[in-house]
Coordinates of C-alpha atoms in Angstrom, one line a residue:
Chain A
X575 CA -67.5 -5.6 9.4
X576 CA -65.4 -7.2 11.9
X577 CA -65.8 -3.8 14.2
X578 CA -69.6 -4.0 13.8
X579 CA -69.6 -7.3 14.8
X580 CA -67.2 -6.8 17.6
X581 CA -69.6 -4.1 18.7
X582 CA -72.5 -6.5 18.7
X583 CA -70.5 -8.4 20.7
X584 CA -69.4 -5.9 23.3
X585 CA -73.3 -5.1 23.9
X586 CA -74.1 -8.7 24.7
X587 CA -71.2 -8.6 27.0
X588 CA -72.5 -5.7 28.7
X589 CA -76.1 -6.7 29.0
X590 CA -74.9 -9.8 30.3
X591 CA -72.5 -8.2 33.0
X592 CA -75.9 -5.7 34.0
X593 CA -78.0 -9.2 34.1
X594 CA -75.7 -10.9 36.6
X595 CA -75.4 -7.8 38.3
X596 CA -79.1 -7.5 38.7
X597 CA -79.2 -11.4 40.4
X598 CA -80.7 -11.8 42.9
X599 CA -78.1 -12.4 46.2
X600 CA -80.4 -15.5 47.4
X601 CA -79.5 -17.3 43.3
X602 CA -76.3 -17.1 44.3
X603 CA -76.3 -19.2 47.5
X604 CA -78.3 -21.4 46.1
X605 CA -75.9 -22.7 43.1
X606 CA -72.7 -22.7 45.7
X607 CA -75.1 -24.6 48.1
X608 CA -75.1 -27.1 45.1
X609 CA -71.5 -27.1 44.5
X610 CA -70.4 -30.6 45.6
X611 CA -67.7 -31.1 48.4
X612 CA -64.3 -32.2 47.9
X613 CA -61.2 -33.5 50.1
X614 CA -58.2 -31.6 49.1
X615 CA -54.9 -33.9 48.8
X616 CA -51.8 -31.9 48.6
X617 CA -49.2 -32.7 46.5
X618 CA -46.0 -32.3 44.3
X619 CA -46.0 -31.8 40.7
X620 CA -43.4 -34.9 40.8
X621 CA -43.5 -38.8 38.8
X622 CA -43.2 -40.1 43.1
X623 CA -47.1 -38.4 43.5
X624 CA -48.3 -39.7 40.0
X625 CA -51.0 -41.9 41.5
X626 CA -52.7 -38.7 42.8
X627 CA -53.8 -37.5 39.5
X628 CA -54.8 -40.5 38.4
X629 CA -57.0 -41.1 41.9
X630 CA -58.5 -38.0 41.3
X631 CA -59.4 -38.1 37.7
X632 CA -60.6 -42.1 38.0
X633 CA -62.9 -40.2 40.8
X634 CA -64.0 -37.5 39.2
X635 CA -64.6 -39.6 35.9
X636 CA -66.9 -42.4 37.9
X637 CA -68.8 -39.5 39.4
X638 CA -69.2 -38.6 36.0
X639 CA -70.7 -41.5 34.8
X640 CA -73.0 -41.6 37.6
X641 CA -74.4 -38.2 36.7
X642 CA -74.3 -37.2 40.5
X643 CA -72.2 -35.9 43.1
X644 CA -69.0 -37.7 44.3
X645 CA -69.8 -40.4 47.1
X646 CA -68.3 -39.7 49.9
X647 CA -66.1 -36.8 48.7
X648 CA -64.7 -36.2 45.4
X649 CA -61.0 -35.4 45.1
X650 CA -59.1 -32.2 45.0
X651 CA -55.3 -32.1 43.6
X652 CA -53.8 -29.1 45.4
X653 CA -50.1 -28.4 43.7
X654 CA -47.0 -27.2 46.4
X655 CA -44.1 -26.1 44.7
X656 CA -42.4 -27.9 47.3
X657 CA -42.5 -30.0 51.0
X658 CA -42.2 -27.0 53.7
X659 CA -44.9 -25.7 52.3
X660 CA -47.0 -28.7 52.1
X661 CA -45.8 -30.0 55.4
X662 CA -47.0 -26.4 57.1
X663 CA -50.5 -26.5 54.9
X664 CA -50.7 -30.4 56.5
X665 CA -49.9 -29.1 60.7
X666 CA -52.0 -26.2 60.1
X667 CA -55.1 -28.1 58.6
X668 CA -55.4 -26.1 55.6
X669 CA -55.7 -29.4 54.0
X670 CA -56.6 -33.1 55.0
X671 CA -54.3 -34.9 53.2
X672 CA -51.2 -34.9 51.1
X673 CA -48.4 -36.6 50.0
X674 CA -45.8 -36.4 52.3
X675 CA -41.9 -37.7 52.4
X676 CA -42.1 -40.9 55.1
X677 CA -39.2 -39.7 57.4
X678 CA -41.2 -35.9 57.7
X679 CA -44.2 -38.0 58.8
X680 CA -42.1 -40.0 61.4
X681 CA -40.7 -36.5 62.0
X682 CA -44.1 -34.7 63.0
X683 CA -45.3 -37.8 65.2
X684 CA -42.7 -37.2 67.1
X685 CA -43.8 -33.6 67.7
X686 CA -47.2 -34.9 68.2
X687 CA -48.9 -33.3 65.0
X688 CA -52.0 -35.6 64.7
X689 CA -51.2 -37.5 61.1
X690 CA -50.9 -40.9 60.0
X691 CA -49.7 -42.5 56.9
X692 CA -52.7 -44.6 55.3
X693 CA -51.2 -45.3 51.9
X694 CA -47.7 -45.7 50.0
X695 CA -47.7 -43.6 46.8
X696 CA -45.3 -45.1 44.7
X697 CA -41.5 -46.8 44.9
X698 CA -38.5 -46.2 43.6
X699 CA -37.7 -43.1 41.5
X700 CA -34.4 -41.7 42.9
X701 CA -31.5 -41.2 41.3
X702 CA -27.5 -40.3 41.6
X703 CA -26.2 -38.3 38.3
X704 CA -22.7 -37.6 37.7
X705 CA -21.3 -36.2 34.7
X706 CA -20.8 -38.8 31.5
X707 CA -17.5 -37.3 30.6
X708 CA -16.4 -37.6 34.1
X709 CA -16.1 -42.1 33.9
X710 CA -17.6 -42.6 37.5
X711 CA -18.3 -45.8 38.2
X712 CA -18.1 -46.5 41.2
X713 CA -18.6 -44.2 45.1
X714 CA -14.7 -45.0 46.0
X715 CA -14.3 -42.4 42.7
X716 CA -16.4 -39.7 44.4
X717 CA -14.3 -39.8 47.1
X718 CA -13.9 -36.2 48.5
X719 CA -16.0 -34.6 45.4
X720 CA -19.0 -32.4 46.1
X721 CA -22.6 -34.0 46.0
X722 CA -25.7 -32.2 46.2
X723 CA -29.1 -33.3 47.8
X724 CA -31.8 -31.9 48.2
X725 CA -31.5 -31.0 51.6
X726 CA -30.2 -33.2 55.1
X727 CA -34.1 -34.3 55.9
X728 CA -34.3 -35.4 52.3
X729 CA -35.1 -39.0 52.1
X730 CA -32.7 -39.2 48.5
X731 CA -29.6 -38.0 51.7
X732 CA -30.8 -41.8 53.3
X733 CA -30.2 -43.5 49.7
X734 CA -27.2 -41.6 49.4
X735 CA -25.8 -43.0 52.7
X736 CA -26.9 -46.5 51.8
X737 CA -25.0 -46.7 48.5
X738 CA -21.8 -45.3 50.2
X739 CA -22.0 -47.7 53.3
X740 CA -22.7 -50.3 50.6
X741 CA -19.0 -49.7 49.1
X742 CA -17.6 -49.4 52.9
X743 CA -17.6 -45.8 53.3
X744 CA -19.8 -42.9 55.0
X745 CA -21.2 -39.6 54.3
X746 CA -18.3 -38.2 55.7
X747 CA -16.1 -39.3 52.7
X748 CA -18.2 -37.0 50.6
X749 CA -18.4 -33.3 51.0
X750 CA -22.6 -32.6 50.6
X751 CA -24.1 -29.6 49.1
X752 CA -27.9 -28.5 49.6
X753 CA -29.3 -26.7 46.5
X754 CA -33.0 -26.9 45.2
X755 CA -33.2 -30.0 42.3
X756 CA -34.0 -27.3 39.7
X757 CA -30.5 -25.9 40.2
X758 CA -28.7 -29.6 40.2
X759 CA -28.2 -30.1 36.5
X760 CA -26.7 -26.9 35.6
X761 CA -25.0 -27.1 38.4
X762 CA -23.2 -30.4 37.7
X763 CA -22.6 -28.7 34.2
X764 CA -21.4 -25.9 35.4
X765 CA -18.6 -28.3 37.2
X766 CA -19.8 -26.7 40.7
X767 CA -20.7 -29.9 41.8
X768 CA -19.5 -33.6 40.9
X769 CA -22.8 -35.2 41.6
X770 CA -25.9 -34.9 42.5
X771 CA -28.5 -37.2 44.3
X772 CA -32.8 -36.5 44.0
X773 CA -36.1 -38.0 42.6
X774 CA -37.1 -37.5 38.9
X775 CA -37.0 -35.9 36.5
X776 CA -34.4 -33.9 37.3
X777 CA -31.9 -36.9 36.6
X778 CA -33.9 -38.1 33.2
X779 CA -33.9 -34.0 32.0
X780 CA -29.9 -33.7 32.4
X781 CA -29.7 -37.2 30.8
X782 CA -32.2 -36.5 28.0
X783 CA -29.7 -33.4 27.6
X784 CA -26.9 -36.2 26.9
X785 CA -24.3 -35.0 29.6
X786 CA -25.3 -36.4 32.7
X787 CA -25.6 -40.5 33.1
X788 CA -27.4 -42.0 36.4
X789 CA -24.5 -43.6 39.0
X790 CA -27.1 -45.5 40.6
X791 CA -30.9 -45.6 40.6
X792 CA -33.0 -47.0 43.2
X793 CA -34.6 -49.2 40.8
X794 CA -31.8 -51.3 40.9
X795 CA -30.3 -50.4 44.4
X796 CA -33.4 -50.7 46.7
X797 CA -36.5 -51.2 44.5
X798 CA -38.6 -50.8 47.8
X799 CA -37.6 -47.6 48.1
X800 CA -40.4 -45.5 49.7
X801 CA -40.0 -41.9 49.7
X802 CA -43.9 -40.1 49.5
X803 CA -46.8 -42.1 51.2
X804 CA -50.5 -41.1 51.1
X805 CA -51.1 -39.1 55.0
X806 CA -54.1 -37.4 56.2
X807 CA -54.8 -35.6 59.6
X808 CA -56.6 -37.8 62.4
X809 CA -59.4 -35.8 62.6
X810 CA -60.1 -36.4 59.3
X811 CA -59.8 -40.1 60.0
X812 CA -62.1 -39.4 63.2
X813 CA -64.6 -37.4 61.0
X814 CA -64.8 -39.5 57.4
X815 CA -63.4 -42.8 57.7
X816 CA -65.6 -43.5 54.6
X817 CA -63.9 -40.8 52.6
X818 CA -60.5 -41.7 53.9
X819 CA -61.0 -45.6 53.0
X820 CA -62.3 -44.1 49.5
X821 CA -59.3 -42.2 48.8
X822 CA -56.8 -44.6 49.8
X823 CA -59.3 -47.4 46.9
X824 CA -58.8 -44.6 44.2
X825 CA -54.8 -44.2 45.1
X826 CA -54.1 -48.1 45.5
X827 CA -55.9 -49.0 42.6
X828 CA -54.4 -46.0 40.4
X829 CA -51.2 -47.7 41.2
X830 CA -52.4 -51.5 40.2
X831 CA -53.6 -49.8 36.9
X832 CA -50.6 -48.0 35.9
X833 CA -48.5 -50.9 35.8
X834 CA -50.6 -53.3 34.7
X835 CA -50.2 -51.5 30.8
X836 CA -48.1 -49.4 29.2
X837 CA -51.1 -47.6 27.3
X838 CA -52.3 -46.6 31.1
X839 CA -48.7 -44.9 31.8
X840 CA -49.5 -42.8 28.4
X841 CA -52.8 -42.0 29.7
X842 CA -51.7 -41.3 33.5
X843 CA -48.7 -38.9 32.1
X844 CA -51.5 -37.3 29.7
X845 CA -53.9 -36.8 32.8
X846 CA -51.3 -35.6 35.1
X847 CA -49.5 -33.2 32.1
X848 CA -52.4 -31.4 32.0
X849 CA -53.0 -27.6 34.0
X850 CA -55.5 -29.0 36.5
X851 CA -52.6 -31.4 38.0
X852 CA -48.4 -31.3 37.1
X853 CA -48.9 -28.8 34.1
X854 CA -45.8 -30.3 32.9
X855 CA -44.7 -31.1 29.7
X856 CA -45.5 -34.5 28.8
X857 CA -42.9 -35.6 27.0
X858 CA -41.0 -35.1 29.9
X859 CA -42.9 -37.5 32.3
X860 CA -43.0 -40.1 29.6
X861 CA -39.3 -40.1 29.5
X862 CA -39.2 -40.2 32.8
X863 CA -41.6 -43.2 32.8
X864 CA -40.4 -45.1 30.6
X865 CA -36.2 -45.2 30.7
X866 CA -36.6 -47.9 31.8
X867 CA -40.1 -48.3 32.3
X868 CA -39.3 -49.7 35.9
X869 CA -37.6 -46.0 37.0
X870 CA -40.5 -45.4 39.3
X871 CA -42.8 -48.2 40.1
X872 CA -46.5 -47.9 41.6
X873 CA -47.9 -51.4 41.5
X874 CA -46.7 -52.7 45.1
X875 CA -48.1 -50.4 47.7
X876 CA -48.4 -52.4 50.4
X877 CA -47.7 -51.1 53.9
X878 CA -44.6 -53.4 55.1
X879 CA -43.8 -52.5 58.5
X880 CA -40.7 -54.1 58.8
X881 CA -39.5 -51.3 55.4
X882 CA -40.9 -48.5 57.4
X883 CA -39.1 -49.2 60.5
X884 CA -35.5 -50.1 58.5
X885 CA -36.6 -46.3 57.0
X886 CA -37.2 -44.9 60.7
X887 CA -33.4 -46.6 62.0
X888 CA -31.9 -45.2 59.3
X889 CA -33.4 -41.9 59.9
X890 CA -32.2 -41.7 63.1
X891 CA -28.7 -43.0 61.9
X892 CA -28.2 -40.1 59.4
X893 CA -29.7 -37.8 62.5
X894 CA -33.1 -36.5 60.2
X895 CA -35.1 -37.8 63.5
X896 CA -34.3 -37.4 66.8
X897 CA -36.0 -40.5 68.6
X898 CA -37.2 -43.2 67.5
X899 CA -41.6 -43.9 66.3
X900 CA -43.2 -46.8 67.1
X901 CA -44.6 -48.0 63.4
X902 CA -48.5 -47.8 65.0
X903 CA -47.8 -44.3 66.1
X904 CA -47.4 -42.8 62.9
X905 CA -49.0 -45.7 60.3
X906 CA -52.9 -47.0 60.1
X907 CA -52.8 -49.8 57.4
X908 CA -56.1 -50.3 58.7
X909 CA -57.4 -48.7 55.2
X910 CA -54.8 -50.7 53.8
X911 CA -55.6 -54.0 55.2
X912 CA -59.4 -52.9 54.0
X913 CA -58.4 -51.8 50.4
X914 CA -61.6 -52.5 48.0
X915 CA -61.1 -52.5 44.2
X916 CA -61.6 -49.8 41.9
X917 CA -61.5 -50.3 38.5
X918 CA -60.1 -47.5 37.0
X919 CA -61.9 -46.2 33.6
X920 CA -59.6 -43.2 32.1
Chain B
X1125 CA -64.0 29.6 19.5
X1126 CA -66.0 29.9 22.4
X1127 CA -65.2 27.7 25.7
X1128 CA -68.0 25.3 25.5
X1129 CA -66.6 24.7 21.9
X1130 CA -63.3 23.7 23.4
X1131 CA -64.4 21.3 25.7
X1132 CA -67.0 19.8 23.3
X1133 CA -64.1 19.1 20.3
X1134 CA -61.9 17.7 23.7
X1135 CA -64.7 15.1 24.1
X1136 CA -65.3 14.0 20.9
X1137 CA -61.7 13.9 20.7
X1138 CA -61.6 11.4 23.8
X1139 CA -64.8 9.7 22.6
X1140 CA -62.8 8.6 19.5
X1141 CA -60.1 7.6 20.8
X1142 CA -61.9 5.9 23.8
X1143 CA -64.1 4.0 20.8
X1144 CA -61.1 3.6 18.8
X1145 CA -59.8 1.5 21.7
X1146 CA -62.5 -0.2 22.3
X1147 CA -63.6 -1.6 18.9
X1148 CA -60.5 -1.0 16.6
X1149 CA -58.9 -5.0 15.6
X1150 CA -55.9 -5.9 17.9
X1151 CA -52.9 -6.8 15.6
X1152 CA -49.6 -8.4 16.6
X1153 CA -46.9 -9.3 14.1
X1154 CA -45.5 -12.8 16.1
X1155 CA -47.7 -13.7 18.9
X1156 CA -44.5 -15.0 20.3
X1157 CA -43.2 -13.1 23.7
X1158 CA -39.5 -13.1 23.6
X1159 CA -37.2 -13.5 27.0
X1160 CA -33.4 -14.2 27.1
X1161 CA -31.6 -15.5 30.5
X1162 CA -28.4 -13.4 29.3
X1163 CA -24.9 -15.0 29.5
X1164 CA -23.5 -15.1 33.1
X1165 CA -26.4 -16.1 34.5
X1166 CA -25.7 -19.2 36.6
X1167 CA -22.2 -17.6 38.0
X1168 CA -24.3 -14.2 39.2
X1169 CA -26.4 -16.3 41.3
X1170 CA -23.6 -18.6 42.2
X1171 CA -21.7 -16.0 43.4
X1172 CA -24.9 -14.9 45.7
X1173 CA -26.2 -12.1 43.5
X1174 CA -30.1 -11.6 43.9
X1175 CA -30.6 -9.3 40.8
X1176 CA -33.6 -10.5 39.1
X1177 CA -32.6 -11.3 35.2
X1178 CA -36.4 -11.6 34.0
X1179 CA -39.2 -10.3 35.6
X1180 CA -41.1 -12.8 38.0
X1181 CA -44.5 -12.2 36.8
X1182 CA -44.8 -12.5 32.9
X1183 CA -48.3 -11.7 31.5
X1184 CA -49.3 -13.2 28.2
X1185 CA -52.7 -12.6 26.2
X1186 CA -54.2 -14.9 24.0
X1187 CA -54.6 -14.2 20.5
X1188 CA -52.4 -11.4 20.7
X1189 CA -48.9 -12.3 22.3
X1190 CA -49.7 -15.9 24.1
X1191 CA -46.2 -18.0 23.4
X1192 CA -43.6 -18.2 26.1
X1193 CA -40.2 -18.1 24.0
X1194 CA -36.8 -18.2 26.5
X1195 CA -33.8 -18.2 24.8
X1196 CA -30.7 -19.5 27.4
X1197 CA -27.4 -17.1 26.6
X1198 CA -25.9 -18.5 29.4
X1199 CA -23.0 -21.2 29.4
X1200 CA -25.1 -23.5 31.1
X1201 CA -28.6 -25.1 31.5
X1202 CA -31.5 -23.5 33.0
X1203 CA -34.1 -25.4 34.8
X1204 CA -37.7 -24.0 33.2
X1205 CA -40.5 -26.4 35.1
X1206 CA -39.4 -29.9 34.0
X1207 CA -37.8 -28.7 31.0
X1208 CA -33.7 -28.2 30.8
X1209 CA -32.6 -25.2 28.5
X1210 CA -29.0 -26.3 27.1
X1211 CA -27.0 -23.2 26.4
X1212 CA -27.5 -21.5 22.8
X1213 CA -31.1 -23.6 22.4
X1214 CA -34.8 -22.0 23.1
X1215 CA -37.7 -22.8 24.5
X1216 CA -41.5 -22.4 23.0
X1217 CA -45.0 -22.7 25.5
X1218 CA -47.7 -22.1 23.6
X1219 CA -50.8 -21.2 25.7
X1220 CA -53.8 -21.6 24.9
X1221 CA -56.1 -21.0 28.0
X1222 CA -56.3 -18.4 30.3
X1223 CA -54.9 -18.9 34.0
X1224 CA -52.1 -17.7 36.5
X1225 CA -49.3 -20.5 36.4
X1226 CA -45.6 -21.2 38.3
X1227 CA -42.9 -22.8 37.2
X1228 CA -39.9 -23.5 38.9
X1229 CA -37.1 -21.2 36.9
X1230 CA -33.5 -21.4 37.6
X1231 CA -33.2 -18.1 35.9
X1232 CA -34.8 -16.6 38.9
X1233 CA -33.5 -15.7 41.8
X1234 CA -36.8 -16.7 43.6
X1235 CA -36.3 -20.3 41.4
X1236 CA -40.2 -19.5 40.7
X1237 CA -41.6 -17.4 37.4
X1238 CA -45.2 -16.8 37.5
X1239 CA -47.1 -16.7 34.1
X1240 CA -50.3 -14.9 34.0
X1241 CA -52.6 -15.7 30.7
X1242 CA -55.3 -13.2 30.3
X1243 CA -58.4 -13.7 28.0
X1244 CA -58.2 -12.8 24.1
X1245 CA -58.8 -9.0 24.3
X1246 CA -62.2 -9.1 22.7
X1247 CA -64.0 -5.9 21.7
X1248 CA -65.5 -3.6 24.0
X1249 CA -63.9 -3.0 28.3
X1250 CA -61.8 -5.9 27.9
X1251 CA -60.2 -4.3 24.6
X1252 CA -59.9 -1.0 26.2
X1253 CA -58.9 -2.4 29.6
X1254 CA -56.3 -4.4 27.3
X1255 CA -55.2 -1.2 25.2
X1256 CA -54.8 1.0 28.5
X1257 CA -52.4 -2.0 30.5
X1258 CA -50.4 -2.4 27.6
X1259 CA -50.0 1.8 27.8
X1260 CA -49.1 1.5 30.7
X1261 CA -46.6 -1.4 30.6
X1262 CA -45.3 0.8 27.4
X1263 CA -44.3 4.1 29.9
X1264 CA -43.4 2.2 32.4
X1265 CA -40.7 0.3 30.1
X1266 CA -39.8 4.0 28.8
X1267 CA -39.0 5.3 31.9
X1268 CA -37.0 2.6 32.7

């Protein structure tokens, strides 16, 4: 019976495989004709970029509700496995926007690649793990032990050198490793390294694990701690101001939303969990999220020009930029300064 | 037996078994897909080796063999997406929709492992293009 049926099926299938091959070419360009534009925002699968998600599902559901296309744009999530990649996809225009680390930004100013940053994406979220069995609990212990970042134009190196200047002492007293994240926690296991310094949740995982406890997190250390902003081309800015001004709504009010309740964290980690964004698993990000509940924050993302320029000294300081970036060079808080409110309906 | 004869009982022959393959009910025992990260994993790579442990492209079909099961052998964690692997413990993805993904994988030299999730094998081309791939995959194991 179930081979009959299966049969049936198969014949359906192929009469409608010879139906659609029988279309007419001109059907065809007309339903892609219809297919509504998007802007494509690049982005890591990481809790820092969590208001992206959210942005683009709050967009996609009001477009939804309005049974017609997204005004001025709807809004793409495009996932990078990691920030060369993005940062090429971003100079060579493949996309219009991402979320980029603030010091790369400053970085490709300075090599007078168009970009601007319009938005802050979140704050906080860093951490330093060391081993629990290992009693650290202060820098003077790590004193000549290896400690792993993520690599030397990582912004986590520039909260690495702030914690160690803040106990008197200087990168120099440590001896730094570069390894991907992925590799830190069995790496810290393994006893290869004696600590290790990058942005969730590769801190929560090995302390969800139970051998790894955080030295310090920026939550407590520097709670305005910015490390991925919202940055899109200039011609983009030249082109769709409205769409820009839009996006950068969505992003700041995704932020305002998902620390306003701790309901709307469950729902941003459910939205973002899913294959279209992170495909993560969720109960992941929601430890991540919520020990403590502060780890990353997303409710302040107001462009401070006096943080952004402390960031750019101490870029050039730990020798990630090689001259300095006026704040108006690489920054429009003109969007900012022009933020309307969404209200956010997920 | 005449010629013609021959080649006529050599086509019903194929015509059955082409049929077969196309209509005959796809059965799997455990629709789980077992893959180990083998001990000494973490000190290979450590030491610089590039050998490949698990393949980097890991297809799975739905309703036939469509959870991801890693077991870590190793002595220390592995790094699967967000997920940490502690030594001895395993790891179950269930999929339930059809789609190419990466994960970051610390069992991989590359530190990516791509997952491709193809459509239940329903009856008919898909079934036989199912049957012949998994043939294929079968040989190619065999030789190897």
């Amino acid at each position: 019976m179930d081979i009959l049926e299966d049969g049936f099926r198969a014949r359906r299938q192929l009469l409608k495989l010879a139906s659609a091959m029988m279309l007419p070419s001109g059907l065809v360009a007309c339903s892609s004709e219809k297919k509504s534009e998007s802007l494509v925002v690049g982005g890591l699968p990481v809790t820092c970029n969590l208001t992206l998600p959210v942005a683009c599902a709050a967009k996609a559901a009001d477009s939804a509700a309005a049974k017609q296309p997204a005004q001025p744009l709807g809004f793409e999530y495009s996932k990078y496995s990691g920030f060369p990649e993005l940062k090429e996809s971003l100079m060579a225009g493949r996309i219009q926007a991402a979320y980029v680390l603030a010091p790369m930004v400053m970085d490709l100013v300075s090599s007078n690649i168009p970009v601007k940053v319009v938005s802050l994406g979140h704050r906080s979220g860093a951490v330093i793990m060391v081993r629990t069995d290992a009693g650290y609990k202060h820098f003077r212990d790590l004193q000549g032990k290896r400690v792993a970042i993520p690599s030397r134009f990582a912004v986590d190196l520039l909260f690495l050198r702030k914690m160690l200047l803040a106990e008197g002492m200087s990168i120099k007293d440590v001896e730094l490793v570069e390894m991907p994240p992925p590799d830190m926690p069995a790496a810290l296991y393994a006893k290869a390294i004696d600590a290790y310094c990058t942005g969730e949740p590769f801190g929560a995982a090995a302390q969800m694990a139970g051998y790894a406890t955080p030295l310090r997190m920026t939550r407590n250390e520097w709670p305005n701690y910015i490390c991925c902003v919202l940055t899109v081309r200039e011609d983009l800015i030249a082109k769709n101001r409205q769409a820009v001004q839009d996006l950068v709504n969505y992003v700041q009010a995704a932020g305002t939303w998902m620390d306003a309740d701790p309901a709307h964290r469950d729902r941003a980690i459910a939205i973002a969990a899913t294959k279209k964004y992170f495909n993560q698993d969720p109960k992941i990000l929601k430890f991540v999220m919520t020990n403590p509940s502060d780890r990353v924050t997303y409710g302040d993302l107001r462009i401070i020009p006096k943080e952004f320029d402390e960031l750019m000294q101490m870029s050039l300081d730990a020798g990630t930029l090689k001259k300095p970036v006026q704040f108006s060079q690489y920054v429009d808080d003109s969007f900012f300064k022009a933020v309307r409110p969404v209200a956010i309906t997920l | 037996m005449t010629r013609s004869r021959i080649l006529e009982l050599a086509a019903a022959a194929l015509a059955t078994v082409v049929l077969w393959a196309m209509f005959a009910p796809v059965s799997a025992g455990s629709r789980e897909q077992l893959f180990e990260i083998p001990a000494g994993t973490y000190a290979r790579r450590a030491a610089g080796d590039k050998v490949e442990i698990l393949p980097a492209e890991i297809r799975l079909t739905l309703g036939v063999k469509d959870v991801l099961v890693l077991r870590n052998l190793d002595k220390v964690p592995q790094t699967f997406g967000p997920v940490l692997i502690m030594p001895g413990q395993s790891f179950k993805m269930p999929f339930g929709v059809a789609g190419d993904v990466q994960f970051e994988c610390t069992a991989h030299a590359s530190g990516h492992m791509r997952i491709v999730v193809d459509p239940a094998p329903d009856a008919g081309w898909r079934r036989l293009a199912w049957r012949a791939r998994t043939a294929m995959q079968w040989l190619n194991t065999s030789k190897t």
